[in-house]
Coordinates of C-alpha atoms in Angstrom, one line a residue:
X11 CA 0.0 0.0 0.0
X12 CA 2.8 2.4 0.9
X13 CA 4.7 1.3 -2.2
X14 CA 1.8 2.2 -4.5
X15 CA 1.3 5.5 -2.7
X16 CA 5.0 6.3 -3.2
X17 CA 4.9 5.3 -6.7
X18 CA 2.0 7.6 -7.5
X19 CA 3.6 10.5 -5.7
X20 CA 6.8 9.8 -7.5
X21 CA 5.2 9.8 -10.9
X22 CA 3.3 12.9 -10.1
X23 CA 6.5 14.7 -9.2
X24 CA 8.2 13.3 -12.3
X25 CA 5.4 14.6 -14.5
X26 CA 5.7 18.1 -13.0
X27 CA 9.4 17.9 -13.4
X28 CA 9.3 16.7 -17.0
X29 CA 7.1 19.7 -17.9
X30 CA 10.2 21.9 -17.4
X31 CA 12.8 19.6 -18.9
X32 CA 14.0 19.2 -22.5
X33 CA 13.0 16.2 -24.6
X34 CA 16.3 14.4 -24.0
X35 CA 15.7 14.3 -20.3
X36 CA 12.2 13.1 -20.8
X37 CA 13.3 10.2 -22.9
X38 CA 15.9 9.2 -20.3
X39 CA 13.5 9.3 -17.4
X40 CA 10.8 7.5 -19.4
X41 CA 13.2 4.5 -19.9
X42 CA 14.1 4.2 -16.2
X43 CA 12.3 1.2 -14.5
X44 CA 10.1 1.6 -11.4
X45 CA 12.0 2.3 -8.3
X46 CA 11.8 0.9 -4.8
X47 CA 10.5 2.6 -1.8
X48 CA 13.9 3.7 -0.6
X49 CA 14.9 4.9 -4.1
X50 CA 11.6 6.8 -4.3
X51 CA 12.2 8.5 -1.0
X52 CA 15.7 9.5 -2.0
X53 CA 14.5 10.9 -5.3
X54 CA 11.6 12.6 -3.6
X55 CA 13.9 14.4 -1.2
X56 CA 16.2 15.3 -4.0
X57 CA 13.2 16.4 -6.0
X58 CA 11.9 18.6 -3.2
X59 CA 15.2 20.5 -3.2
X60 CA 15.4 20.7 -6.9
X61 CA 11.8 21.8 -7.2
X62 CA 12.4 24.6 -4.7
X63 CA 15.5 25.7 -6.7
X64 CA 13.7 25.4 -10.0
X65 CA 10.4 27.1 -8.8
X66 CA 12.3 30.2 -7.8
X67 CA 13.5 30.7 -11.4
X68 CA 10.4 29.3 -13.3
X69 CA 7.5 31.3 -14.7
X70 CA 3.9 30.4 -14.0
X71 CA 2.1 28.4 -16.6
X72 CA -0.3 31.2 -17.5
X73 CA 2.5 33.7 -18.4
X74 CA 4.8 34.1 -21.4
X75 CA 8.6 33.7 -20.8
X76 CA 10.5 37.0 -20.5
X77 CA 12.5 37.8 -23.7
X78 CA 16.2 36.9 -23.8
X79 CA 18.9 39.3 -24.7
X80 CA 21.9 38.6 -27.0
X81 CA 23.7 36.7 -24.3
X82 CA 20.7 34.4 -23.6
X83 CA 19.7 36.1 -20.4
X84 CA 16.4 37.5 -19.5
X85 CA 16.0 41.2 -20.2
X86 CA 15.2 43.2 -17.0
X87 CA 11.6 44.5 -16.9
X88 CA 12.6 48.2 -16.1
X89 CA 14.9 48.2 -19.2
X90 CA 12.0 46.9 -21.3
X91 CA 9.7 49.6 -20.0
X92 CA 12.3 52.3 -20.7
X93 CA 12.9 51.1 -24.2
X94 CA 9.1 51.1 -24.8
X95 CA 8.9 54.7 -23.4
X96 CA 11.7 55.9 -25.6
X97 CA 10.2 54.3 -28.7
X98 CA 6.8 55.8 -27.9
X99 CA 8.4 59.2 -27.4
X100 CA 10.3 59.0 -30.7
X101 CA 7.2 57.9 -32.6
X102 CA 5.2 60.7 -31.1
X103 CA 7.9 63.3 -31.9
X104 CA 8.1 62.0 -35.5
X105 CA 4.3 62.2 -35.9
X106 CA 4.2 65.7 -34.5
X107 CA 7.0 66.8 -36.8
X108 CA 5.4 65.4 -39.9
X109 CA 2.1 66.9 -38.9
X110 CA 3.7 70.3 -38.4
X111 CA 5.5 70.1 -41.7
X112 CA 2.2 69.2 -43.4
X113 CA 0.5 72.3 -42.0
X114 CA 3.5 74.4 -42.9
X115 CA 3.5 73.1 -46.5
X116 CA -0.3 73.7 -46.8
X117 CA 0.1 77.3 -45.6
X118 CA 2.9 77.8 -48.1
X119 CA 0.7 76.4 -50.9
X120 CA -2.1 78.7 -50.0
X121 CA 0.2 81.7 -50.0
X122 CA 1.6 80.7 -53.4
X123 CA -1.9 80.3 -54.8
X124 CA -2.9 83.7 -53.4
X125 CA 0.2 85.3 -55.0
X126 CA -0.5 83.7 -58.3
X127 CA -4.1 84.8 -58.1
X128 CA -3.1 88.4 -57.5
X129 CA -0.6 88.2 -60.4
X130 CA -3.4 87.0 -62.7
X131 CA -5.8 89.8 -61.6
X132 CA -3.1 92.5 -62.0
X133 CA -1.5 91.2 -65.1
X134 CA -2.1 93.5 -68.0
X135 CA -3.6 96.2 -65.8
X136 CA -2.5 99.7 -66.8
X137 CA -0.2 101.6 -64.4
X138 CA -2.5 104.6 -64.2
X139 CA -3.0 106.8 -61.2
X140 CA -0.7 107.8 -58.3
X141 CA 0.2 110.6 -55.9
X142 CA -0.5 114.2 -56.6
X143 CA -0.6 117.5 -54.7
X144 CA -3.0 120.2 -55.9
X145 CA -5.3 123.0 -54.6
X146 CA -9.1 123.1 -54.7
X147 CA -11.2 126.1 -55.5
X148 CA -11.0 127.2 -51.8
X149 CA -7.3 127.3 -52.0
X150 CA -6.9 124.2 -49.8
X151 CA -4.2 121.6 -50.5
X152 CA -5.6 118.4 -51.8
X153 CA -3.8 115.0 -52.4
X154 CA -4.9 111.6 -53.7
X155 CA -5.4 110.6 -50.1
X156 CA -8.2 113.2 -49.8
X157 CA -10.4 110.9 -51.9
X158 CA -9.5 107.6 -50.3
X159 CA -12.6 105.6 -49.4
X160 CA -14.6 107.2 -52.3
X161 CA -15.3 106.3 -55.9
X162 CA -14.2 109.2 -58.2
X163 CA -14.5 110.2 -61.8
X164 CA -11.5 112.4 -62.9
X165 CA -11.4 114.5 -66.0
X166 CA -8.4 116.6 -67.2
X167 CA -9.3 119.8 -69.1
X168 CA -9.3 123.6 -69.0
X169 CA -11.9 126.3 -68.7
X170 CA -11.1 128.0 -72.0
X171 CA -11.9 124.8 -73.9
X172 CA -14.4 125.8 -76.6
X173 CA -16.4 122.6 -77.0
X174 CA -15.0 119.2 -76.0
X175 CA -14.4 119.9 -72.3
X176 CA -18.0 121.2 -71.8
X177 CA -19.4 118.2 -73.5
X178 CA -17.4 115.8 -71.4
X179 CA -18.2 117.6 -68.2
X180 CA -21.9 117.5 -69.1
X181 CA -21.6 113.7 -69.8
X182 CA -20.0 113.2 -66.4
X183 CA -22.9 115.0 -64.8
X184 CA -25.4 112.7 -66.5
X185 CA -23.4 109.7 -65.3
X186 CA -23.5 110.9 -61.7
X187 CA -27.3 111.5 -62.0
X188 CA -27.8 108.0 -63.3
X189 CA -25.7 106.5 -60.6
X190 CA -27.6 108.5 -58.0
X191 CA -30.8 106.8 -59.2
X192 CA -29.3 103.3 -58.8
X193 CA -29.9 102.2 -55.2
X194 CA -27.0 99.7 -55.1
X195 CA -24.5 102.1 -56.4
X196 CA -22.4 104.1 -53.9
X197 CA -21.7 107.8 -54.2
X198 CA -19.2 108.9 -56.9
X199 CA -17.2 112.1 -56.7
X200 CA -16.7 114.0 -60.0
X201 CA -13.3 115.8 -60.1
X202 CA -12.1 118.3 -62.7
X203 CA -8.3 118.9 -62.9
X204 CA -7.1 121.8 -65.0
X205 CA -4.2 121.4 -67.4
X206 CA -3.9 125.1 -67.8
X207 CA -2.6 126.4 -64.5
X208 CA -1.4 129.6 -66.1
X209 CA -5.0 130.9 -66.7
X210 CA -7.2 128.6 -64.6
X211 CA -7.2 130.1 -61.1
X212 CA -9.2 128.5 -58.3
X213 CA -11.8 131.3 -58.5
X214 CA -12.2 130.9 -62.3
X215 CA -12.6 127.1 -62.0
X216 CA -15.2 127.5 -59.3
X217 CA -17.3 129.8 -61.5
X218 CA -16.8 127.5 -64.5
X219 CA -18.0 124.3 -62.8
X220 CA -21.3 126.0 -61.7
X221 CA -22.6 125.3 -65.2
X222 CA -22.3 121.5 -64.6
X223 CA -23.1 119.1 -61.8
X224 CA -23.0 120.7 -58.4
X225 CA -20.9 117.9 -56.9
X226 CA -17.9 118.7 -59.1
X227 CA -14.6 119.5 -57.3
X228 CA -12.2 121.6 -59.2
X229 CA -8.4 121.3 -58.8
X230 CA -5.4 123.2 -60.1
X231 CA -1.8 124.0 -58.9
X232 CA 1.6 125.2 -60.1
X233 CA 2.8 124.1 -63.5
X234 CA 5.0 121.4 -61.9
X235 CA 2.2 120.1 -59.7
X236 CA -0.1 119.8 -62.7
X237 CA 2.7 118.0 -64.7
X238 CA 3.1 115.4 -62.0
X239 CA -0.6 114.8 -61.8
X240 CA -1.0 114.3 -65.6
X241 CA 2.1 112.1 -65.6
X242 CA 0.6 109.9 -62.9
X243 CA -2.6 109.4 -65.0
X244 CA -0.7 109.2 -68.4
X245 CA -2.5 112.3 -69.7
X246 CA -0.9 114.2 -72.6
X247 CA -1.3 118.0 -72.8
X248 CA 0.5 120.7 -74.7
X249 CA 0.0 124.4 -74.5
X250 CA -0.4 125.9 -78.0
X251 CA 0.9 129.3 -79.2
X252 CA -1.0 132.5 -78.5
X253 CA -3.6 133.4 -81.1
X254 CA -2.5 137.1 -80.8
X255 CA 0.6 138.5 -79.3
X256 CA 0.0 139.4 -75.7
X257 CA -3.6 138.3 -75.8
X258 CA -3.0 135.2 -73.6
X259 CA -5.4 133.3 -75.8
X260 CA -4.3 129.8 -76.8
X261 CA -5.7 126.3 -77.0
X262 CA -4.4 123.4 -74.9
X263 CA -4.2 120.1 -76.7
X264 CA -4.8 117.3 -74.2
X265 CA -6.1 113.7 -73.8
X266 CA -9.9 113.3 -73.8
X267 CA -10.5 110.6 -71.2
X268 CA -12.4 110.2 -67.9
X269 CA -10.9 107.9 -65.2
X270 CA -12.7 105.8 -62.7
X271 CA -10.8 105.5 -59.4
X272 CA -11.8 103.0 -56.7
X273 CA -11.9 103.7 -52.9
X274 CA -8.4 102.5 -52.6
X275 CA -7.1 105.1 -55.0
X276 CA -6.5 102.6 -57.7
X277 CA -7.4 102.9 -61.4
X278 CA -10.5 100.9 -62.2
X279 CA -11.6 102.0 -65.7
X280 CA -11.6 104.8 -68.3
X281 CA -14.1 106.2 -70.7
X282 CA -13.4 107.8 -74.0
X283 CA -15.2 110.5 -75.9
X284 CA -17.5 108.1 -77.7
X285 CA -18.7 106.3 -74.5
X286 CA -22.3 107.1 -73.8
X287 CA -23.5 107.8 -70.2
X288 CA -25.5 104.6 -70.1
X289 CA -22.5 102.5 -71.2
X290 CA -20.3 104.2 -68.7
X291 CA -22.8 103.6 -65.9
X292 CA -23.0 99.9 -66.8
X293 CA -19.3 99.6 -66.7
X294 CA -19.0 101.4 -63.4
X295 CA -21.6 99.1 -61.8
X296 CA -19.6 96.1 -63.0
X297 CA -16.4 97.5 -61.6
X298 CA -18.1 98.2 -58.3
X299 CA -19.4 94.6 -58.1
X300 CA -15.9 93.3 -58.8
X301 CA -14.5 95.5 -56.1
X302 CA -16.9 94.5 -53.4
X303 CA -17.8 90.9 -54.4
X304 CA -14.9 89.8 -56.6
X305 CA -12.5 87.0 -55.6

Protein backbone atom coordinates (compact mmCIF):
# COMPACT_ATOMS: atom_id res chain seq x y z
CA UNK A 1 0.00 0.00 0.00
CA UNK A 2 2.83 2.37 0.92
CA UNK A 3 4.75 1.33 -2.16
CA UNK A 4 1.81 2.16 -4.46
CA UNK A 5 1.32 5.53 -2.75
CA UNK A 6 4.99 6.33 -3.15
CA UNK A 7 4.91 5.29 -6.75
CA UNK A 8 1.96 7.58 -7.49
CA UNK A 9 3.63 10.46 -5.67
CA UNK A 10 6.85 9.84 -7.49
CA UNK A 11 5.16 9.75 -10.89
CA UNK A 12 3.29 12.95 -10.07
CA UNK A 13 6.52 14.73 -9.20
CA UNK A 14 8.22 13.30 -12.27
CA UNK A 15 5.43 14.59 -14.50
CA UNK A 16 5.69 18.06 -13.00
CA UNK A 17 9.42 17.94 -13.36
CA UNK A 18 9.28 16.74 -16.95
CA UNK A 19 7.10 19.68 -17.89
CA UNK A 20 10.19 21.91 -17.35
CA UNK A 21 12.80 19.60 -18.93
CA UNK A 22 14.03 19.24 -22.50
CA UNK A 23 13.02 16.24 -24.59
CA UNK A 24 16.31 14.42 -23.98
CA UNK A 25 15.70 14.34 -20.26
CA UNK A 26 12.17 13.12 -20.76
CA UNK A 27 13.35 10.23 -22.92
CA UNK A 28 15.89 9.22 -20.33
CA UNK A 29 13.52 9.26 -17.42
CA UNK A 30 10.83 7.46 -19.37
CA UNK A 31 13.18 4.54 -19.94
CA UNK A 32 14.06 4.19 -16.22
CA UNK A 33 12.33 1.18 -14.49
CA UNK A 34 10.14 1.57 -11.44
CA UNK A 35 11.99 2.32 -8.25
CA UNK A 36 11.84 0.86 -4.82
CA UNK A 37 10.47 2.65 -1.81
CA UNK A 38 13.91 3.71 -0.62
CA UNK A 39 14.89 4.94 -4.05
CA UNK A 40 11.58 6.78 -4.28
CA UNK A 41 12.22 8.46 -0.97
CA UNK A 42 15.68 9.53 -2.01
CA UNK A 43 14.46 10.89 -5.30
CA UNK A 44 11.57 12.58 -3.58
CA UNK A 45 13.87 14.36 -1.15
CA UNK A 46 16.19 15.34 -3.95
CA UNK A 47 13.21 16.40 -6.02
CA UNK A 48 11.93 18.65 -3.22
CA UNK A 49 15.23 20.50 -3.16
CA UNK A 50 15.38 20.68 -6.94
CA UNK A 51 11.81 21.83 -7.22
CA UNK A 52 12.42 24.63 -4.74
CA UNK A 53 15.46 25.72 -6.72
CA UNK A 54 13.66 25.41 -10.04
CA UNK A 55 10.44 27.07 -8.84
CA UNK A 56 12.29 30.23 -7.84
CA UNK A 57 13.46 30.67 -11.44
CA UNK A 58 10.42 29.33 -13.28
CA UNK A 59 7.48 31.30 -14.67
CA UNK A 60 3.88 30.45 -13.98
CA UNK A 61 2.08 28.36 -16.56
CA UNK A 62 -0.27 31.24 -17.48
CA UNK A 63 2.49 33.71 -18.44
CA UNK A 64 4.84 34.12 -21.39
CA UNK A 65 8.58 33.66 -20.79
CA UNK A 66 10.51 36.96 -20.52
CA UNK A 67 12.50 37.76 -23.66
CA UNK A 68 16.19 36.90 -23.80
CA UNK A 69 18.94 39.33 -24.70
CA UNK A 70 21.85 38.59 -27.03
CA UNK A 71 23.68 36.69 -24.28
CA UNK A 72 20.74 34.38 -23.65
CA UNK A 73 19.73 36.10 -20.43
CA UNK A 74 16.37 37.47 -19.52
CA UNK A 75 15.97 41.21 -20.19
CA UNK A 76 15.18 43.17 -17.03
CA UNK A 77 11.63 44.55 -16.94
CA UNK A 78 12.63 48.19 -16.13
CA UNK A 79 14.87 48.24 -19.19
CA UNK A 80 12.01 46.95 -21.34
CA UNK A 81 9.70 49.65 -20.03
CA UNK A 82 12.33 52.31 -20.65
CA UNK A 83 12.85 51.07 -24.21
CA UNK A 84 9.12 51.14 -24.83
CA UNK A 85 8.86 54.68 -23.44
CA UNK A 86 11.74 55.88 -25.64
CA UNK A 87 10.20 54.27 -28.73
CA UNK A 88 6.82 55.81 -27.94
CA UNK A 89 8.39 59.23 -27.44
CA UNK A 90 10.31 59.01 -30.71
CA UNK A 91 7.20 57.88 -32.56
CA UNK A 92 5.16 60.75 -31.10
CA UNK A 93 7.87 63.27 -31.92
CA UNK A 94 8.10 61.96 -35.48
CA UNK A 95 4.33 62.19 -35.91
CA UNK A 96 4.23 65.70 -34.47
CA UNK A 97 7.04 66.84 -36.77
CA UNK A 98 5.42 65.35 -39.87
CA UNK A 99 2.08 66.92 -38.89
CA UNK A 100 3.73 70.32 -38.37
CA UNK A 101 5.51 70.09 -41.74
CA UNK A 102 2.24 69.16 -43.42
CA UNK A 103 0.54 72.26 -41.97
CA UNK A 104 3.50 74.44 -42.95
CA UNK A 105 3.47 73.10 -46.52
CA UNK A 106 -0.30 73.68 -46.76
CA UNK A 107 0.09 77.29 -45.60
CA UNK A 108 2.91 77.83 -48.09
CA UNK A 109 0.75 76.37 -50.86
CA UNK A 110 -2.12 78.73 -49.99
CA UNK A 111 0.23 81.73 -49.99
CA UNK A 112 1.60 80.70 -53.37
CA UNK A 113 -1.91 80.33 -54.80
CA UNK A 114 -2.88 83.75 -53.43
CA UNK A 115 0.23 85.31 -54.95
CA UNK A 116 -0.50 83.73 -58.33
CA UNK A 117 -4.13 84.85 -58.13
CA UNK A 118 -3.06 88.43 -57.50
CA UNK A 119 -0.63 88.21 -60.40
CA UNK A 120 -3.41 87.01 -62.67
CA UNK A 121 -5.78 89.78 -61.60
CA UNK A 122 -3.15 92.51 -61.97
CA UNK A 123 -1.54 91.17 -65.13
CA UNK A 124 -2.15 93.54 -68.00
CA UNK A 125 -3.60 96.25 -65.76
CA UNK A 126 -2.49 99.73 -66.82
CA UNK A 127 -0.23 101.57 -64.42
CA UNK A 128 -2.50 104.60 -64.18
CA UNK A 129 -2.95 106.82 -61.17
CA UNK A 130 -0.71 107.81 -58.32
CA UNK A 131 0.16 110.56 -55.86
CA UNK A 132 -0.47 114.21 -56.58
CA UNK A 133 -0.59 117.52 -54.69
CA UNK A 134 -2.97 120.23 -55.94
CA UNK A 135 -5.27 122.95 -54.56
CA UNK A 136 -9.05 123.14 -54.68
CA UNK A 137 -11.25 126.14 -55.47
CA UNK A 138 -11.04 127.20 -51.83
CA UNK A 139 -7.25 127.35 -51.96
CA UNK A 140 -6.88 124.22 -49.79
CA UNK A 141 -4.21 121.62 -50.47
CA UNK A 142 -5.60 118.37 -51.83
CA UNK A 143 -3.82 115.04 -52.44
CA UNK A 144 -4.87 111.64 -53.73
CA UNK A 145 -5.41 110.61 -50.09
CA UNK A 146 -8.19 113.19 -49.80
CA UNK A 147 -10.43 110.93 -51.89
CA UNK A 148 -9.52 107.62 -50.29
CA UNK A 149 -12.63 105.65 -49.42
CA UNK A 150 -14.61 107.20 -52.29
CA UNK A 151 -15.29 106.33 -55.89
CA UNK A 152 -14.20 109.16 -58.18
CA UNK A 153 -14.49 110.21 -61.82
CA UNK A 154 -11.51 112.37 -62.85
CA UNK A 155 -11.35 114.48 -65.99
CA UNK A 156 -8.41 116.63 -67.15
CA UNK A 157 -9.31 119.77 -69.13
CA UNK A 158 -9.25 123.57 -69.05
CA UNK A 159 -11.87 126.27 -68.67
CA UNK A 160 -11.07 128.01 -72.00
CA UNK A 161 -11.85 124.83 -73.93
CA UNK A 162 -14.40 125.82 -76.60
CA UNK A 163 -16.44 122.62 -76.98
CA UNK A 164 -14.97 119.20 -76.02
CA UNK A 165 -14.44 119.90 -72.31
CA UNK A 166 -17.98 121.24 -71.76
CA UNK A 167 -19.41 118.21 -73.53
CA UNK A 168 -17.38 115.77 -71.44
CA UNK A 169 -18.24 117.55 -68.19
CA UNK A 170 -21.93 117.45 -69.08
CA UNK A 171 -21.64 113.73 -69.78
CA UNK A 172 -19.99 113.16 -66.40
CA UNK A 173 -22.88 115.04 -64.78
CA UNK A 174 -25.35 112.70 -66.50
CA UNK A 175 -23.38 109.67 -65.31
CA UNK A 176 -23.52 110.94 -61.72
CA UNK A 177 -27.28 111.48 -61.96
CA UNK A 178 -27.84 107.97 -63.34
CA UNK A 179 -25.71 106.48 -60.55
CA UNK A 180 -27.65 108.46 -57.95
CA UNK A 181 -30.81 106.78 -59.23
CA UNK A 182 -29.25 103.34 -58.81
CA UNK A 183 -29.90 102.18 -55.21
CA UNK A 184 -27.04 99.69 -55.06
CA UNK A 185 -24.46 102.15 -56.42
CA UNK A 186 -22.36 104.08 -53.88
CA UNK A 187 -21.73 107.80 -54.20
CA UNK A 188 -19.24 108.85 -56.89
CA UNK A 189 -17.24 112.08 -56.66
CA UNK A 190 -16.70 114.00 -59.95
CA UNK A 191 -13.33 115.82 -60.15
CA UNK A 192 -12.06 118.34 -62.70
CA UNK A 193 -8.28 118.91 -62.90
CA UNK A 194 -7.06 121.84 -64.97
CA UNK A 195 -4.19 121.37 -67.41
CA UNK A 196 -3.94 125.12 -67.85
CA UNK A 197 -2.60 126.43 -64.50
CA UNK A 198 -1.43 129.62 -66.14
CA UNK A 199 -5.01 130.87 -66.69
CA UNK A 200 -7.21 128.58 -64.57
CA UNK A 201 -7.23 130.13 -61.13
CA UNK A 202 -9.22 128.52 -58.27
CA UNK A 203 -11.81 131.31 -58.52
CA UNK A 204 -12.23 130.88 -62.27
CA UNK A 205 -12.58 127.08 -61.98
CA UNK A 206 -15.21 127.47 -59.25
CA UNK A 207 -17.27 129.79 -61.45
CA UNK A 208 -16.80 127.53 -64.49
CA UNK A 209 -18.02 124.35 -62.77
CA UNK A 210 -21.28 125.97 -61.67
CA UNK A 211 -22.61 125.31 -65.17
CA UNK A 212 -22.28 121.55 -64.60
CA UNK A 213 -23.08 119.12 -61.82
CA UNK A 214 -23.05 120.73 -58.36
CA UNK A 215 -20.92 117.91 -56.87
CA UNK A 216 -17.91 118.75 -59.05
CA UNK A 217 -14.63 119.51 -57.27
CA UNK A 218 -12.15 121.63 -59.22
CA UNK A 219 -8.37 121.30 -58.77
CA UNK A 220 -5.38 123.21 -60.08
CA UNK A 221 -1.84 124.03 -58.94
CA UNK A 222 1.55 125.15 -60.14
CA UNK A 223 2.80 124.06 -63.52
CA UNK A 224 5.04 121.40 -61.92
CA UNK A 225 2.22 120.09 -59.75
CA UNK A 226 -0.07 119.77 -62.74
CA UNK A 227 2.66 117.99 -64.71
CA UNK A 228 3.12 115.40 -61.95
CA UNK A 229 -0.63 114.78 -61.81
CA UNK A 230 -0.95 114.33 -65.58
CA UNK A 231 2.10 112.09 -65.62
CA UNK A 232 0.59 109.85 -62.93
CA UNK A 233 -2.56 109.39 -65.04
CA UNK A 234 -0.71 109.18 -68.37
CA UNK A 235 -2.49 112.28 -69.69
CA UNK A 236 -0.94 114.18 -72.57
CA UNK A 237 -1.26 117.97 -72.75
CA UNK A 238 0.52 120.68 -74.67
CA UNK A 239 0.04 124.42 -74.53
CA UNK A 240 -0.37 125.91 -78.00
CA UNK A 241 0.90 129.29 -79.20
CA UNK A 242 -0.99 132.49 -78.48
CA UNK A 243 -3.56 133.43 -81.13
CA UNK A 244 -2.53 137.07 -80.84
CA UNK A 245 0.59 138.53 -79.31
CA UNK A 246 -0.01 139.43 -75.67
CA UNK A 247 -3.65 138.31 -75.78
CA UNK A 248 -3.02 135.22 -73.62
CA UNK A 249 -5.40 133.28 -75.80
CA UNK A 250 -4.35 129.79 -76.79
CA UNK A 251 -5.71 126.25 -77.04
CA UNK A 252 -4.37 123.43 -74.88
CA UNK A 253 -4.16 120.11 -76.66
CA UNK A 254 -4.84 117.27 -74.21
CA UNK A 255 -6.11 113.71 -73.85
CA UNK A 256 -9.90 113.31 -73.80
CA UNK A 257 -10.53 110.62 -71.23
CA UNK A 258 -12.39 110.18 -67.95
CA UNK A 259 -10.87 107.93 -65.24
CA UNK A 260 -12.74 105.83 -62.69
CA UNK A 261 -10.80 105.46 -59.42
CA UNK A 262 -11.83 103.00 -56.70
CA UNK A 263 -11.94 103.71 -52.93
CA UNK A 264 -8.37 102.45 -52.55
CA UNK A 265 -7.13 105.07 -54.97
CA UNK A 266 -6.47 102.57 -57.74
CA UNK A 267 -7.38 102.94 -61.37
CA UNK A 268 -10.52 100.94 -62.18
CA UNK A 269 -11.62 101.97 -65.71
CA UNK A 270 -11.57 104.76 -68.26
CA UNK A 271 -14.12 106.17 -70.71
CA UNK A 272 -13.40 107.82 -74.00
CA UNK A 273 -15.21 110.54 -75.87
CA UNK A 274 -17.46 108.05 -77.66
CA UNK A 275 -18.65 106.29 -74.51
CA UNK A 276 -22.30 107.10 -73.75
CA UNK A 277 -23.48 107.83 -70.18
CA UNK A 278 -25.47 104.59 -70.14
CA UNK A 279 -22.46 102.53 -71.23
CA UNK A 280 -20.30 104.24 -68.65
CA UNK A 281 -22.80 103.57 -65.86
CA UNK A 282 -23.02 99.89 -66.80
CA UNK A 283 -19.26 99.56 -66.73
CA UNK A 284 -19.00 101.42 -63.42
CA UNK A 285 -21.56 99.10 -61.81
CA UNK A 286 -19.58 96.08 -63.02
CA UNK A 287 -16.38 97.48 -61.56
CA UNK A 288 -18.09 98.18 -58.27
CA UNK A 289 -19.40 94.62 -58.09
CA UNK A 290 -15.91 93.28 -58.81
CA UNK A 291 -14.48 95.52 -56.13
CA UNK A 292 -16.93 94.53 -53.41
CA UNK A 293 -17.77 90.95 -54.35
CA UNK A 294 -14.92 89.80 -56.57
CA UNK A 295 -12.48 87.01 -55.61
